[in-house]
C-alpha positions as a printed Julia matrix, in Angstrom:
264×3 Matrix{Float64}:
   7.07  -29.09    2.79
   9.45  -26.65    1.13
   9.65  -22.88    1.62
   7.68  -22.1    -1.57
   4.74  -24.22   -0.46
   4.88  -22.75    3.05
   4.89  -19.11    1.9
   2.18  -19.75   -0.7
  -0.18  -21.42    1.79
   0.56  -18.8     4.46
  -0.29  -16.03    2.01
  -3.51  -17.78    0.94
  -4.54  -18.36    4.56
  -3.87  -14.75    5.48
  -5.61  -13.37    2.4
  -8.7   -15.58    2.49
  -9.34  -16.05    6.24
 -11.31  -12.81    6.61
 -12.62  -12.43    3.05
 -16.02  -14.03    2.33
 -14.47  -16.45   -0.19
 -13.6   -19.42    2.08
 -10.03  -20.08    3.15
 -10.79  -23.81    3.5
 -11.8   -24.03   -0.17
  -8.49  -22.58   -1.31
  -6.38  -24.58    1.14
  -8.09  -27.85    0.14
  -8.05  -27.28   -3.62
  -4.58  -25.83   -4.24
  -2.47  -28.52   -2.49
  -4.49  -31.28   -4.2
  -4.24  -29.56   -7.59
  -0.45  -29.1    -7.26
   0.04  -32.51   -5.6
   1.69  -30.94   -2.54
   2.29  -33.04    0.59
   0.17  -32.41    3.67
   1.55  -29.4     5.53
   1.09  -30.96    8.97
  -0.57  -29.86   12.21
   2.25  -27.56   13.35
   1.79  -25.48   10.19
  -1.99  -25.33   10.69
  -1.51  -24.18   14.28
   0.91  -21.4    13.39
  -1.34  -20.08   10.6
  -4.36  -19.99   12.91
  -2.29  -18.19   15.54
  -1.07  -15.66   12.95
  -4.59  -14.76   11.83
  -5.68  -14.54   15.48
  -2.88  -12.06   16.23
  -3.84   -9.98   13.19
  -7.53   -9.58   14.09
  -6.72   -8.92   17.76
  -4.21   -6.23   16.76
  -6.7    -4.54   14.42
  -9.51   -4.49   17.0
  -7.28   -4.03   20.07
  -8.97   -0.83   21.31
 -12.44   -2.28   20.7
 -11.53   -5.46   22.59
 -10.29   -3.46   25.59
 -13.56   -1.53   25.68
 -15.65   -4.69   25.24
 -13.72   -6.4    28.03
 -14.36   -3.53   30.41
 -18.07   -3.41   29.57
 -18.35   -7.2    29.86
 -16.88   -7.38   33.36
 -18.89   -4.32   34.37
 -22.1    -6.04   33.25
 -21.16   -9.15   35.27
 -20.4    -7.1    38.38
 -23.56   -4.97   38.12
 -25.79   -7.74   36.71
 -27.1    -5.59   33.88
 -26.02   -4.62   30.38
 -23.76   -1.58   30.15
 -22.21    0.14   27.16
 -21.31   -2.48   24.55
 -21.57   -5.41   26.93
 -24.27   -7.04   24.78
 -21.82   -7.14   21.88
 -19.23   -8.74   24.17
 -21.74  -11.33   25.34
 -22.7   -11.88   21.72
 -19.12  -12.77   20.8
 -19.04  -15.43   23.53
 -22.57  -16.82   23.16
 -22.48  -16.7    19.36
 -19.57  -19.14   19.43
 -21.53  -21.88   21.22
 -23.39  -23.32   18.16
 -20.25  -23.72   16.03
 -18.35  -25.1    19.01
 -20.95  -27.78   19.73
 -21.36  -28.63   16.05
 -17.61  -28.89   15.58
 -17.15  -31.22   18.54
 -20.02  -33.48   17.44
 -19.42  -33.64   13.7
 -15.77  -32.72   13.09
 -14.71  -36.25   12.18
 -17.65  -36.72    9.8
 -16.94  -33.38    8.13
 -13.24  -34.21    7.68
 -14.11  -37.62    6.22
 -17.05  -36.83    3.95
 -17.16  -33.11    3.13
 -13.67  -32.23    1.9
 -14.24  -33.18   -1.75
 -14.01  -30.83   -4.73
 -17.72  -31.32   -5.38
 -18.82  -30.27   -1.88
 -16.47  -27.27   -1.93
 -17.79  -26.24   -5.36
 -21.45  -26.45   -4.35
 -20.84  -24.57   -1.09
 -18.73  -21.91   -2.79
 -21.43  -21.11   -5.33
 -24.49  -21.48   -3.09
 -23.24  -19.44   -0.17
 -21.78  -16.87   -2.57
 -25.25  -16.34   -4.04
 -26.67  -16.14   -0.51
 -24.15  -13.38    0.32
 -25.23  -11.37   -2.71
 -28.91  -11.91   -1.92
 -28.47  -10.84    1.7
 -26.72   -7.64    0.61
 -29.54   -6.88   -1.84
 -32.21   -7.55    0.82
 -30.33   -5.39    3.31
 -30.1    -2.44    0.9
 -33.76   -2.81   -0.09
 -34.79   -2.32    3.54
 -33.76    1.31    3.24
 -32.39    1.63    6.76
 -30.22   -0.88    8.6
 -29.57   -1.2    12.33
 -26.4    -0.09   14.11
 -27.22   -1.94   17.32
 -27.1    -5.69   17.9
 -29.93   -7.44   19.76
 -30.26  -10.7    21.66
 -32.0   -12.62   18.87
 -29.34  -11.46   16.4
 -26.72  -13.34   18.41
 -28.68  -16.61   18.2
 -29.33  -16.32   14.45
 -25.76  -15.36   13.5
 -24.31  -17.98   15.85
 -26.4   -20.74   14.25
 -25.46  -19.57   10.76
 -21.79  -19.61   11.75
 -22.04  -23.36   12.41
 -22.55  -23.81    8.64
 -18.99  -22.56    8.17
 -17.76  -26.03    9.13
 -18.79  -27.1     5.61
 -15.68  -26.54    3.44
 -16.28  -23.79    0.9
 -18.8   -21.89    3.02
 -16.54  -19.16    4.49
 -16.91  -18.35    8.18
 -16.8   -14.59    7.66
 -19.06  -14.88    4.61
 -21.83  -16.82    6.35
 -21.84  -14.63    9.46
 -21.94  -11.46    7.36
 -24.75  -13.02    5.29
 -26.8   -13.74    8.41
 -26.19  -10.26    9.83
 -27.26   -8.57    6.59
 -30.39  -10.73    6.31
 -31.59   -9.68    9.78
 -31.02   -6.0     9.06
 -27.66   -5.05   10.56
 -25.62   -2.46    8.71
 -22.69   -3.49    6.52
 -20.22   -1.97    8.96
 -21.68   -3.7    12.02
 -22.06   -6.98   10.11
 -18.37   -7.02    9.21
 -17.27   -5.9    12.67
 -19.31   -8.54   14.47
 -18.2   -11.25   12.01
 -14.54  -10.41   12.56
 -14.87  -10.17   16.34
 -16.81  -13.43   16.35
 -13.86  -15.07   14.61
 -11.61  -14.54   17.63
 -13.02  -17.24   19.97
 -13.5   -19.59   16.99
  -9.86  -19.26   15.94
  -8.77  -19.65   19.57
 -10.76  -22.89   19.88
  -9.42  -24.22   16.58
  -5.85  -23.37   17.6
  -6.24  -25.09   20.99
  -7.7   -28.26   19.46
  -5.0   -28.48   16.8
  -2.31  -27.82   19.41
  -3.62  -30.72   21.53
  -3.47  -32.97   18.47
   0.02  -31.67   17.72
   1.34  -32.75   21.13
   0.16  -36.27   20.36
   2.41  -36.41   17.3
   6.17  -36.93   17.25
   7.01  -35.38   13.87
  10.06  -33.17   13.54
   9.24  -29.45   13.24
  11.05  -26.98   10.98
  10.9   -23.85   13.17
  12.37  -21.53   10.51
   9.62  -22.37    8.03
   7.02  -21.91   10.77
   8.43  -18.49   11.67
   8.44  -17.31    8.06
   4.92  -18.66    7.56
   3.69  -16.86   10.69
   5.07  -13.5     9.49
   3.57  -13.92    6.0
   0.15  -15.0     7.3
   0.08  -12.28    9.98
   0.96   -9.4     7.64
  -1.35  -10.64    4.91
  -4.25  -11.09    7.35
  -3.87   -7.63    8.85
  -3.63   -5.87    5.49
  -6.58   -7.89    4.17
  -8.79   -6.78    7.06
  -7.97   -3.12    6.31
  -8.42   -3.64    2.57
 -11.69   -5.56    2.88
 -13.43   -3.04    5.14
 -12.49   -0.13    2.89
 -13.46   -1.98   -0.29
 -16.9    -3.0     0.97
 -17.6     0.56    2.07
 -16.96    1.67   -1.51
 -18.38   -1.07   -3.76
 -20.14   -3.67   -1.61
 -19.94   -7.47   -1.8
 -20.58   -8.02   -5.51
 -16.91   -8.71   -6.47
 -16.74  -11.49   -3.89
 -20.04  -12.99   -5.08
 -18.81  -13.06   -8.68
 -15.46  -14.54   -7.63
 -17.14  -17.32   -5.67
 -19.39  -18.28   -8.59
 -16.43  -18.37  -10.98
 -14.32  -20.36   -8.51
 -17.12  -22.88   -7.97
 -17.61  -23.27  -11.72
 -13.86  -23.85  -12.14
 -13.91  -26.54   -9.46
 -16.7   -28.37  -11.29
 -14.61  -28.29  -14.48
 -11.59  -29.65  -12.58
């Protein structure tokens, strides 16, 4: 893997990880289209770690508060402050974790084709647009998460294992469908990504230790910086953009991308 491929993939990972347009779709399609060699596990690990650092940095004050409320709820055996949101981040990760452990090999073998990515990109893009329309038609959305919300969003997040779905997109879709506000939907989706990215990074790191390939540390360092900066700026950009114009641009993009994949 040369430096151009590394920077390009790092930028794409950082830009698409938190947008509802599916990072997996872009990272599957582009290397195949350009006939690039596989980037290797070390590269995957460093990109996951970069996006993790970006979202933790952005929500650092929120995470400190959630941590305090979480441990307070454990000590006092009752919910306090935003402890339910903290519990939601942990419990909402269980469905995708179990699904990933059970079906990861089958997904890697059978669901990484252009056709699957195209169908998922279009279908779940339409679902995102529909959920936003349903949410706005309700007139008033909720600013507080409830216990059943965690179960629903967590189960929806498991669908993100299908390439082309978008983890952030499907969790935001679920949150909007059940009546959470746009702001809370995005916030919970991004916070929910933290344990998922941690799990993915740990699993890939374990696999990495079982390999004996030589690692180009300079390329990894450059890729980390590119992915980290791009991820952080994308989070800021995405939240501000949705507040102004909603999710329609992402829905349109997904439909066009899916149509292009069918043509390819």
